PDB file of C-alpha atoms in Angstrom:
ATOM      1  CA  UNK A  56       0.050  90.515 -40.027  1.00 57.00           C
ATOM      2  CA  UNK A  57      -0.288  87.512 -42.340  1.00 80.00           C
ATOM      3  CA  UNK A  58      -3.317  85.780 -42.529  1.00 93.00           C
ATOM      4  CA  UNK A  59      -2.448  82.948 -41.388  1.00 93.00           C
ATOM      5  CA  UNK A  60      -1.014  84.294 -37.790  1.00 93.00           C
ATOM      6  CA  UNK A  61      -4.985  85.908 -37.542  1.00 94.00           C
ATOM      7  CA  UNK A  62      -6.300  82.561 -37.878  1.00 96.00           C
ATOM      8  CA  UNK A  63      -3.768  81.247 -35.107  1.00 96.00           C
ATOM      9  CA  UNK A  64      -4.518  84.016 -32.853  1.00 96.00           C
ATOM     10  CA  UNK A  65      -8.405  83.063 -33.385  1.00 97.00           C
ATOM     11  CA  UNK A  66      -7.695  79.815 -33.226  1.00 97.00           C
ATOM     12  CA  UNK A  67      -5.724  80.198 -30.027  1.00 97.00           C
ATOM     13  CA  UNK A  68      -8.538  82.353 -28.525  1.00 96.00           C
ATOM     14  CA  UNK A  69     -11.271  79.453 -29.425  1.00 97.00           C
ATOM     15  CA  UNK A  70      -9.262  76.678 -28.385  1.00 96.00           C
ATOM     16  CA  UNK A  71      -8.340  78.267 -24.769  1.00 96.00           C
ATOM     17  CA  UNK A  72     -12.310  78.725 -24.164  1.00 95.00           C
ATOM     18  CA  UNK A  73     -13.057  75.103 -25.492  1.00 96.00           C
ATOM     19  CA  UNK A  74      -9.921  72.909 -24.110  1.00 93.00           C
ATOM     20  CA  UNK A  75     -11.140  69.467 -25.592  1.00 95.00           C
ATOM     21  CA  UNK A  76      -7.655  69.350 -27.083  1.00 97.00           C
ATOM     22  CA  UNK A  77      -7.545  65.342 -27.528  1.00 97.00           C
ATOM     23  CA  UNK A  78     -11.130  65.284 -29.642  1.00 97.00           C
ATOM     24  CA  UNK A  79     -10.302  67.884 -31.848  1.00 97.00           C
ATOM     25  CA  UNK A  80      -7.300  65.623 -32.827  1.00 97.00           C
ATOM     26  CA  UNK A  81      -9.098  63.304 -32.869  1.00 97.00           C
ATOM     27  CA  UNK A  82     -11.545  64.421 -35.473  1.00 97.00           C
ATOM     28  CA  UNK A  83      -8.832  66.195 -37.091  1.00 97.00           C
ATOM     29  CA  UNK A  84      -7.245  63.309 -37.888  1.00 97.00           C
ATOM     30  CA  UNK A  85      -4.044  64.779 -36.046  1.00 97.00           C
ATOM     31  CA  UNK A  86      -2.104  64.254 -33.463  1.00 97.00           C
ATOM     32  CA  UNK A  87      -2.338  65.889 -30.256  1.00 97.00           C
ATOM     33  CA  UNK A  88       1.012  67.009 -30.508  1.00 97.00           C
ATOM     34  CA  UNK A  89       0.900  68.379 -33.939  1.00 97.00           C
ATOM     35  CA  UNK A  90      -2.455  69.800 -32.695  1.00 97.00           C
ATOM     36  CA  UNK A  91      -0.508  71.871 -30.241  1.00 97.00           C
ATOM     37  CA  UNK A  92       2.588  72.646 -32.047  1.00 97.00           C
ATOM     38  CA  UNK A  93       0.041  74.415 -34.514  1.00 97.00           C
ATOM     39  CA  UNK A  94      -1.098  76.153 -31.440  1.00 96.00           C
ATOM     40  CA  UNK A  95       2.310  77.473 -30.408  1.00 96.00           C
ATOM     41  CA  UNK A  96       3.075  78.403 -33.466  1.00 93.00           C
ATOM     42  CA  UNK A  97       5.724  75.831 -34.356  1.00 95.00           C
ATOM     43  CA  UNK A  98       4.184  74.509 -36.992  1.00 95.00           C
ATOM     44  CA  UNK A  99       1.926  75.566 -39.887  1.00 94.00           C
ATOM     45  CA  UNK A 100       3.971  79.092 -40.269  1.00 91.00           C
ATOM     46  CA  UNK A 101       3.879  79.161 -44.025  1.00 92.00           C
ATOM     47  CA  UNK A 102       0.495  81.193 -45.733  1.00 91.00           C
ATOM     48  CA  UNK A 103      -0.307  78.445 -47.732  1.00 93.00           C
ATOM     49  CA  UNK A 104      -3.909  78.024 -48.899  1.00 94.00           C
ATOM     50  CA  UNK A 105      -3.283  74.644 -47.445  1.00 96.00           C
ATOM     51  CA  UNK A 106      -2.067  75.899 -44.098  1.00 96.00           C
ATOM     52  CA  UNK A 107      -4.927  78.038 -44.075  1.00 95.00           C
ATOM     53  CA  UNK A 108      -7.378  75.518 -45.099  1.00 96.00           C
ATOM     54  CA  UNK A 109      -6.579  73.319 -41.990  1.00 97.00           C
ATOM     55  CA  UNK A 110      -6.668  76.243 -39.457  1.00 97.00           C
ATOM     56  CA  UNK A 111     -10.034  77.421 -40.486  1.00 97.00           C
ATOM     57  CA  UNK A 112     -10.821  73.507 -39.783  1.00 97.00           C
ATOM     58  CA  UNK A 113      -9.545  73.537 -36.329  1.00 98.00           C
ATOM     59  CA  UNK A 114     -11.281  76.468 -35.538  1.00 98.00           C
ATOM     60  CA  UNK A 115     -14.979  75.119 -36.798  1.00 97.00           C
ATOM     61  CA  UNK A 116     -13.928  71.865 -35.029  1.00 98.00           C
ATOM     62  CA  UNK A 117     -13.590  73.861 -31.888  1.00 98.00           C
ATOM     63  CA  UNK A 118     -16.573  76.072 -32.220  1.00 97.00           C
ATOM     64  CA  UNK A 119     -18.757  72.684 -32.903  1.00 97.00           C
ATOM     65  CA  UNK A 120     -17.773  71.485 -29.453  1.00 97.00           C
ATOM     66  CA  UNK A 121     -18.126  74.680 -27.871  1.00 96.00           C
ATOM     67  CA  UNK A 122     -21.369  74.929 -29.064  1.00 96.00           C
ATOM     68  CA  UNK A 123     -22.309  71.809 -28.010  1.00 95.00           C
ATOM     69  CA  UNK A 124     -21.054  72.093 -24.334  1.00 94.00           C
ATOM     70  CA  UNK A 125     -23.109  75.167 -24.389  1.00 94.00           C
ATOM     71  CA  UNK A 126     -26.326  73.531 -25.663  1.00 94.00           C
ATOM     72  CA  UNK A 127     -25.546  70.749 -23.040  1.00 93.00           C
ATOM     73  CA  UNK A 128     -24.792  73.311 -20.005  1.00 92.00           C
ATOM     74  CA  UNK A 129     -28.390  75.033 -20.773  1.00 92.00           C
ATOM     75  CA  UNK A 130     -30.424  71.386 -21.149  1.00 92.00           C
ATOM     76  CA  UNK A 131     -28.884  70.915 -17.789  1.00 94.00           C
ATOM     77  CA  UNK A 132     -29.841  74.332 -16.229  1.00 91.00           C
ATOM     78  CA  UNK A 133     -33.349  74.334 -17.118  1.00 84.00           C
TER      79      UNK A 133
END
């Protein structure tokens, strides 16, 4: 499998847990459709270093908001 396809498939998995789909554009600087053609698979196929570069970016963009609904969930449970 090609790197790049692992980082979908993690991106993917993050991104279903998360949602937020409109703020990580936003933050991205991308558009919400791009943002989901690179989801699907569309777009971003080629194992560039660039390609690469922006998935790994998606993915901490994702994990920062997960984290933070987390952090907010548990302020609220306490």
């Amino acid at each position: 499998m090609l790197e790049i396809e692992s980082l979908r498939y993690e991106l993917v998995t993050v991104s279903e847990k998360v949602g937020r789909h409109a703020l990580v554009a936003e933050i991205a600087k991308i558009s919400v459709t791009y943002l989901s053609q690179i989801r699907k698979g569309t777009n971003v196929t080629l194992d560039s270093s660039q390609n690469k570069e922006l998935m790994s970016s998606l993915i901490t963009i994702y994990r920062k908001i997960g984290e933070e609904q987390i952090e907010a969930l548990t302020k609220a449970l306490k």
